[in-house]
C-alpha positions as protocol buffer text, in pm:
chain_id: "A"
residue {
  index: 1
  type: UNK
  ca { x: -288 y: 1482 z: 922 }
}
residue {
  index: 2
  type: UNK
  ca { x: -612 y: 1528 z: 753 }
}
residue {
  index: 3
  type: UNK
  ca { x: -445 y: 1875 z: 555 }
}
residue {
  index: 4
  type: UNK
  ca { x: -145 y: 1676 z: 441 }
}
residue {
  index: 5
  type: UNK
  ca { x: -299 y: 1453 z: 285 }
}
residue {
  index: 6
  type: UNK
  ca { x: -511 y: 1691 z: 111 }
}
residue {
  index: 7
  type: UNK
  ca { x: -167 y: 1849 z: 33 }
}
residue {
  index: 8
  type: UNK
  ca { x: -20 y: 1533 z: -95 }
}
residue {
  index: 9
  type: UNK
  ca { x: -295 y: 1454 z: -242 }
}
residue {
  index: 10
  type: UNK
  ca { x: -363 y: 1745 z: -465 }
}
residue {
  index: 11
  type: UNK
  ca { x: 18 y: 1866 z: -501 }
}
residue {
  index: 12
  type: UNK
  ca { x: 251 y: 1531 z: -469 }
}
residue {
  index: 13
  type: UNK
  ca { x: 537 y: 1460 z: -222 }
}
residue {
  index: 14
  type: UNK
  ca { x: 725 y: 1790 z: -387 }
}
residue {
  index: 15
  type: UNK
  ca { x: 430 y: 1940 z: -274 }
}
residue {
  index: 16
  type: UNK
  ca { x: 384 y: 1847 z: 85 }
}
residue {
  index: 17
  type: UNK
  ca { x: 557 y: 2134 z: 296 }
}
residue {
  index: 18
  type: UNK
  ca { x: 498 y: 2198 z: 613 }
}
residue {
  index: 19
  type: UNK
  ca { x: 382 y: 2592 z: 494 }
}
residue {
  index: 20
  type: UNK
  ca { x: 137 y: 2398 z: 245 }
}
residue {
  index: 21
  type: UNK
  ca { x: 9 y: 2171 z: 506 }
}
residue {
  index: 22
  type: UNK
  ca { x: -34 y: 2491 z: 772 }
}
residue {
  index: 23
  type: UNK
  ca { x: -198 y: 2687 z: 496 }
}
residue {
  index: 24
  type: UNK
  ca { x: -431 y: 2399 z: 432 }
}
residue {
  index: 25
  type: UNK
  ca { x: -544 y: 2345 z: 787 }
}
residue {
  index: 26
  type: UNK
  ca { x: -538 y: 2723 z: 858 }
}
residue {
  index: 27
  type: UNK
  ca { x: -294 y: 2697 z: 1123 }
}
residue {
  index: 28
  type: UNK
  ca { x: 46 y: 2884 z: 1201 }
}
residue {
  index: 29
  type: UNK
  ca { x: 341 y: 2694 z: 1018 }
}
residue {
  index: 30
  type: UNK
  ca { x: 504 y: 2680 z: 1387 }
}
residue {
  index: 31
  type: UNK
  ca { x: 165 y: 2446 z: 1487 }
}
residue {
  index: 32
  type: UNK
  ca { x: 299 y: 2206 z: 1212 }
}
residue {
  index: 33
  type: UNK
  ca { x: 700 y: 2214 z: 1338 }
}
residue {
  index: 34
  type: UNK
  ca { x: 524 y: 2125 z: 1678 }
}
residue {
  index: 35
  type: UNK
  ca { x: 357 y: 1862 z: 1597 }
}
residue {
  index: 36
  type: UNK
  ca { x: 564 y: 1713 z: 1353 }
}
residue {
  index: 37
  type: UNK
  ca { x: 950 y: 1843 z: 1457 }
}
residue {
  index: 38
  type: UNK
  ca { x: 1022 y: 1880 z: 1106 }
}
residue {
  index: 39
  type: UNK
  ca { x: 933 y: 1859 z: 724 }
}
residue {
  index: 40
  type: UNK
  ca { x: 1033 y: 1467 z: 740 }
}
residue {
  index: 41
  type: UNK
  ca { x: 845 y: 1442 z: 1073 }
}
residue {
  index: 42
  type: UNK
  ca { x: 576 y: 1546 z: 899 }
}
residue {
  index: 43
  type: UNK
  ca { x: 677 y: 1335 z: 528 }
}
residue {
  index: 44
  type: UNK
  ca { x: 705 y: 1046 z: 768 }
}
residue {
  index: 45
  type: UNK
  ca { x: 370 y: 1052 z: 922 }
}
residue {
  index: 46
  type: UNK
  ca { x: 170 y: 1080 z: 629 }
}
residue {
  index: 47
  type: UNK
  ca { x: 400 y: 776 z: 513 }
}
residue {
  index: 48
  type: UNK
  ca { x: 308 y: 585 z: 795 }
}
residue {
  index: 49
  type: UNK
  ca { x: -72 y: 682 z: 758 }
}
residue {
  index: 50
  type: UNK
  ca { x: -106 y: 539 z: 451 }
}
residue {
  index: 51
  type: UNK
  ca { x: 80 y: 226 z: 525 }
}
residue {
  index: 52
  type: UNK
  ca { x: -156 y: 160 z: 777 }
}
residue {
  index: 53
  type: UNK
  ca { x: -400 y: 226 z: 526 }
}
residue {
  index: 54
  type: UNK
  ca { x: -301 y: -61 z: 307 }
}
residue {
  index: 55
  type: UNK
  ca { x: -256 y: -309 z: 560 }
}
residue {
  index: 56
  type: UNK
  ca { x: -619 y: -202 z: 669 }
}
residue {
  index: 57
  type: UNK
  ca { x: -685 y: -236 z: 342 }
}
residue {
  index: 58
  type: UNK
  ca { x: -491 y: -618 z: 264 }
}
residue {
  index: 59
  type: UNK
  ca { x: -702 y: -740 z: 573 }
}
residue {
  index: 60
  type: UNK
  ca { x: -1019 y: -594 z: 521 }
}
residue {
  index: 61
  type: UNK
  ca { x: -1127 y: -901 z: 415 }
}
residue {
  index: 62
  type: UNK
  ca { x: -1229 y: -1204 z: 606 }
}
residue {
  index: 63
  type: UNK
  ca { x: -1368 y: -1473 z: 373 }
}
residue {
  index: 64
  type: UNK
  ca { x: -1293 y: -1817 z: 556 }
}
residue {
  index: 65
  type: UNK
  ca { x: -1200 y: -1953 z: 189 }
}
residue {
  index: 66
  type: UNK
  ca { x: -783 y: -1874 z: 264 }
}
residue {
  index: 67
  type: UNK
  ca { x: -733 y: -1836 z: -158 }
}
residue {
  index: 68
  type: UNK
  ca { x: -1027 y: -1640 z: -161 }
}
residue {
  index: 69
  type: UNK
  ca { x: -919 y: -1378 z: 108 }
}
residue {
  index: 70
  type: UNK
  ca { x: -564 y: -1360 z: -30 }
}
residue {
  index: 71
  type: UNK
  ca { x: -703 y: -1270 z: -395 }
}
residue {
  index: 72
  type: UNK
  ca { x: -957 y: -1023 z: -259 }
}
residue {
  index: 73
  type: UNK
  ca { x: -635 y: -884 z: -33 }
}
residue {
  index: 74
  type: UNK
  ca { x: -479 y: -844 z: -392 }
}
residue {
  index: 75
  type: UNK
  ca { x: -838 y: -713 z: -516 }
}
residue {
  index: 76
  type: UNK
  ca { x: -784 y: -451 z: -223 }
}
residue {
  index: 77
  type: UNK
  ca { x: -413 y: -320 z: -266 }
}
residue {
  index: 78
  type: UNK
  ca { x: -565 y: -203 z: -612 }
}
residue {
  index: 79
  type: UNK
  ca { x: -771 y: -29 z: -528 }
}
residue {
  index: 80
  type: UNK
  ca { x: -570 y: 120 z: -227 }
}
residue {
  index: 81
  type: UNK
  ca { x: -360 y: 218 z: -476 }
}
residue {
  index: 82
  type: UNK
  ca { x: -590 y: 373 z: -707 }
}
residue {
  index: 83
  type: UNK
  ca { x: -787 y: 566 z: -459 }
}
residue {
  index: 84
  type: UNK
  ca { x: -462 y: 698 z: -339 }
}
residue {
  index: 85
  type: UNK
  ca { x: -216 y: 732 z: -607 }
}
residue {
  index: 86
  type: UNK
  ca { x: 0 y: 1002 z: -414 }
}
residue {
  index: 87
  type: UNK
  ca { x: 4 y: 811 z: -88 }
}
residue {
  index: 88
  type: UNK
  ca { x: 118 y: 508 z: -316 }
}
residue {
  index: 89
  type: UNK
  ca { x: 387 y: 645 z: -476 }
}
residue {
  index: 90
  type: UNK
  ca { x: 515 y: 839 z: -222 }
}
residue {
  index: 91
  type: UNK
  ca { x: 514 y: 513 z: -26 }
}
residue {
  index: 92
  type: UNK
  ca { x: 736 y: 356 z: -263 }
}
residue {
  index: 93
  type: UNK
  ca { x: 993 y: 559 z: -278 }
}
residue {
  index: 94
  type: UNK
  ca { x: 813 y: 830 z: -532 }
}
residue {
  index: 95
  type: UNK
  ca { x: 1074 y: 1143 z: -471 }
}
residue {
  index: 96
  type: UNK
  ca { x: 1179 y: 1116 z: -142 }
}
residue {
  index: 97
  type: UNK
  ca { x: 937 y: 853 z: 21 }
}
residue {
  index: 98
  type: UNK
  ca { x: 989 y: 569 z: 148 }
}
residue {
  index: 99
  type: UNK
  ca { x: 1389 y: 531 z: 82 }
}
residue {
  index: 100
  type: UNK
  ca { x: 1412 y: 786 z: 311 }
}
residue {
  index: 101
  type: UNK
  ca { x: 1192 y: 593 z: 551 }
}
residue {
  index: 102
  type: UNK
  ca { x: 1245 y: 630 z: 958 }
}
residue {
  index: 103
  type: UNK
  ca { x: 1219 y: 275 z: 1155 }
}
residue {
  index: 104
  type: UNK
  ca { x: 861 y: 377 z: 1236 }
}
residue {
  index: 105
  type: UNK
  ca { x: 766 y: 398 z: 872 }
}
residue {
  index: 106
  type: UNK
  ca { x: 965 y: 78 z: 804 }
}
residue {
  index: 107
  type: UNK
  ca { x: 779 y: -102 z: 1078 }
}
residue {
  index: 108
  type: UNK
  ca { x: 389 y: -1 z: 917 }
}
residue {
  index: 109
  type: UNK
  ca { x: 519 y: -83 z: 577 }
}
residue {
  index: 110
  type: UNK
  ca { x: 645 y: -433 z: 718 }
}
residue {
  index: 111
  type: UNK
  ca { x: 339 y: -453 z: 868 }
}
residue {
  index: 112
  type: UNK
  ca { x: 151 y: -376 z: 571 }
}
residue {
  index: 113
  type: UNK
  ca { x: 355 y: -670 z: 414 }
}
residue {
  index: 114
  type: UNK
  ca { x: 300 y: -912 z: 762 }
}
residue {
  index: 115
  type: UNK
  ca { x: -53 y: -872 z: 692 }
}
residue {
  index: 116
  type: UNK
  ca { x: 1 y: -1083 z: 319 }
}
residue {
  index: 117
  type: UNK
  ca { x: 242 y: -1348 z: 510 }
}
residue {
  index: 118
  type: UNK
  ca { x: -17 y: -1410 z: 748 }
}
residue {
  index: 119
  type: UNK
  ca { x: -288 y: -1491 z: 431 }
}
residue {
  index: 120
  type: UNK
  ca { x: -37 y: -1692 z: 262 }
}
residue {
  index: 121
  type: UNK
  ca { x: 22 y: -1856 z: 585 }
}
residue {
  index: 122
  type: UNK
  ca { x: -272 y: -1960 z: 617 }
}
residue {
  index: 123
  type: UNK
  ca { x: -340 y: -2068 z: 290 }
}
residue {
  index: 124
  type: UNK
  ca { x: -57 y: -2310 z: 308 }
}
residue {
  index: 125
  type: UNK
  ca { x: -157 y: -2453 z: 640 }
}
residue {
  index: 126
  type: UNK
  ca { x: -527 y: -2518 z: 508 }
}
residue {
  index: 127
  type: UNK
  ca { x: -362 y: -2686 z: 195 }
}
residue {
  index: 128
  type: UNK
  ca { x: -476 y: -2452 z: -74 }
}
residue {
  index: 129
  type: UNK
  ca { x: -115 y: -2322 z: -157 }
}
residue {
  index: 130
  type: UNK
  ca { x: 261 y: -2518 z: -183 }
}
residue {
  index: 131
  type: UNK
  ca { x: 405 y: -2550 z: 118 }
}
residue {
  index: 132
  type: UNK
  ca { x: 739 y: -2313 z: 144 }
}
residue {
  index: 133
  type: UNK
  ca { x: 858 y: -1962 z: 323 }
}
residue {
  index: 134
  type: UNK
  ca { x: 544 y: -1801 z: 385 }
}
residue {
  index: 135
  type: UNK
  ca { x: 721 y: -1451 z: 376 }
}
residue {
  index: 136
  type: UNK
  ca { x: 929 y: -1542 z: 43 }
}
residue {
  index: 137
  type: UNK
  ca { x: 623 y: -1668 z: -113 }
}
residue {
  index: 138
  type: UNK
  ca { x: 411 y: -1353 z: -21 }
}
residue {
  index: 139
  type: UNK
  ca { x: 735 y: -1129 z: -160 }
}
residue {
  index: 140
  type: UNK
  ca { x: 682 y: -1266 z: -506 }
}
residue {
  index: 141
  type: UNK
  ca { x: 273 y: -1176 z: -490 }
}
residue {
  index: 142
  type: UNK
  ca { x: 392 y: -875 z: -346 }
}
residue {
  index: 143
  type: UNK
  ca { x: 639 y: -798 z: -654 }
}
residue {
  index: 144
  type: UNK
  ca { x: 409 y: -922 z: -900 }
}
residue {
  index: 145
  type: UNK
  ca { x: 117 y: -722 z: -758 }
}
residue {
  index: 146
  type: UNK
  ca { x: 293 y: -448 z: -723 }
}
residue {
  index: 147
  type: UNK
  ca { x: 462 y: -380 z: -1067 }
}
residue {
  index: 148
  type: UNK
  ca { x: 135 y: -428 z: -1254 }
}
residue {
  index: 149
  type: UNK
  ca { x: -26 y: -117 z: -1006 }
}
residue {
  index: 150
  type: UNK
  ca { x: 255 y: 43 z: -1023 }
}
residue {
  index: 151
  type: UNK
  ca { x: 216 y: 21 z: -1384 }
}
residue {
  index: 152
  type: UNK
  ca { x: -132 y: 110 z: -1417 }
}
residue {
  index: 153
  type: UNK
  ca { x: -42 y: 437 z: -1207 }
}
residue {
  index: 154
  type: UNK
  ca { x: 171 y: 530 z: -1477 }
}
residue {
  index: 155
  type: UNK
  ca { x: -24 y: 474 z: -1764 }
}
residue {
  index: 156
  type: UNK
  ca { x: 203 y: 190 z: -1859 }
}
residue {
  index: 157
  type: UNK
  ca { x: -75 y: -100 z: -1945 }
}
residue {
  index: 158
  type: UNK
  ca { x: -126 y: -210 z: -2322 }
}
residue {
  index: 159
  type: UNK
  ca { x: -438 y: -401 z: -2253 }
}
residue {
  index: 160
  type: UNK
  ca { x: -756 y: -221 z: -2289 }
}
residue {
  index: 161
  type: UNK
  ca { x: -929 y: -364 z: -1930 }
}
residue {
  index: 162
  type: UNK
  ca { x: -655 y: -338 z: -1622 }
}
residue {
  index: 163
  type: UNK
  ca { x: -931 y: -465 z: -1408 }
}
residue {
  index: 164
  type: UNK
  ca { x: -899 y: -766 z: -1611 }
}
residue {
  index: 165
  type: UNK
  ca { x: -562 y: -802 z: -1628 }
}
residue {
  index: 166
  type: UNK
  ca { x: -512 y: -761 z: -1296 }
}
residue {
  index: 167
  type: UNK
  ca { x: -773 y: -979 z: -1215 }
}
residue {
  index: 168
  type: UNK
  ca { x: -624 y: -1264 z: -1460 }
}
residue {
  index: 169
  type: UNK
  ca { x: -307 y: -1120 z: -1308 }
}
residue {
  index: 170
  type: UNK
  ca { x: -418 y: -1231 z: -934 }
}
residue {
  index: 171
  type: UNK
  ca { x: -602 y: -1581 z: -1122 }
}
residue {
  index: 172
  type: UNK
  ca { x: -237 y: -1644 z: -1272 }
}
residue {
  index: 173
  type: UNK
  ca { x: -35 y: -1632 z: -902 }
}
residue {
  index: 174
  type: UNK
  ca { x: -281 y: -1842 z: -667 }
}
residue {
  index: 175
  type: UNK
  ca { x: -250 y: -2080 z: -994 }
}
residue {
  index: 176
  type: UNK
  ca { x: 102 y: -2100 z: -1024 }
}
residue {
  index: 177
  type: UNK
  ca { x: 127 y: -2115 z: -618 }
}
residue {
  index: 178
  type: UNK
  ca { x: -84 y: -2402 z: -567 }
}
């Protein structure tokens, strides 16, 4: 696992074969096919790796203040995202990723998301957010959160500080949410 990510790391999804990923861990390509059946075997555990990462990475915060662990969980898919741009992408549906995804990649990347319902569940229980659909209202952080990283990873922001956008960005949504 640790070789494909170097892999997908360094060359992209196009990238990440299983010949690439034996090469890298200096290992027989038939040592990958066993562990992994196949090339998507393979696609779809580094997939579900790095979902896990960002719900790892969504929770890794445990401030009792409810708003102030759901902004530092949107703090923390940043820079998920940054320190892993390939895994990111990939995730998303970058060339093959995850709209190709198998139900075990689906269920990490809904757990990845479960993780933000359960903030903005709490948040709304304690008061400090509008009471509604906890997993509707963490789909819209989700989409706004999202398109500005996804945005950032593309070199797509006008504004000379992303940190600070984002971070007026994250400022803007428990605003408009309370």
């Amino acid at each position: 696992m640790d070789a494909a990510e170097r892999v997908l790391a360094r060359d992209g999804l196009a990238g990440l074969t299983v010949r690439a990923v034996a090469a890298e861990a200096g290992v027989a390509p038939m040592g990958v096919y066993n562990r992994f059946g196949s090339k998507d075997g393979l696609v779809a555990a580094v997939l579900v790796r790095g979902f896990d990462g960002l719900r790892a990475a969504v929770l890794e915060d445990d401030d009792p203040d409810p708003l102030a662990r759901l902004v530092a969980s949107g703090r923390n898919y940043r820079r998920f995202a940054l320190a892993h741009p390939q895994h990111y992408t990939a995730m998303f549906g970058g060339g093959g990723g995850a709209a190709d995804a198998t139900a075990e990649v689906v269920e990490h990347g809904a757990a990845a998301f479960g993780a933000l319902v359960g903030h903005v569940r709490t948040a709304m229980a304690a008061g400090a957010l509008r009471e509604g659909d906890p997993a509707e209202t963490a789909q819209l952080i989700w989409s706004a959160v999202h398109g500005a990283v996804s945005l950032e990873l593309a070199n797509g922001l006008l504004t000379p500080d992303p940190a600070a956008t984002y971070e007026a960005l994250l400022q803007l949504i428990v605003a408009g949410l309370r």
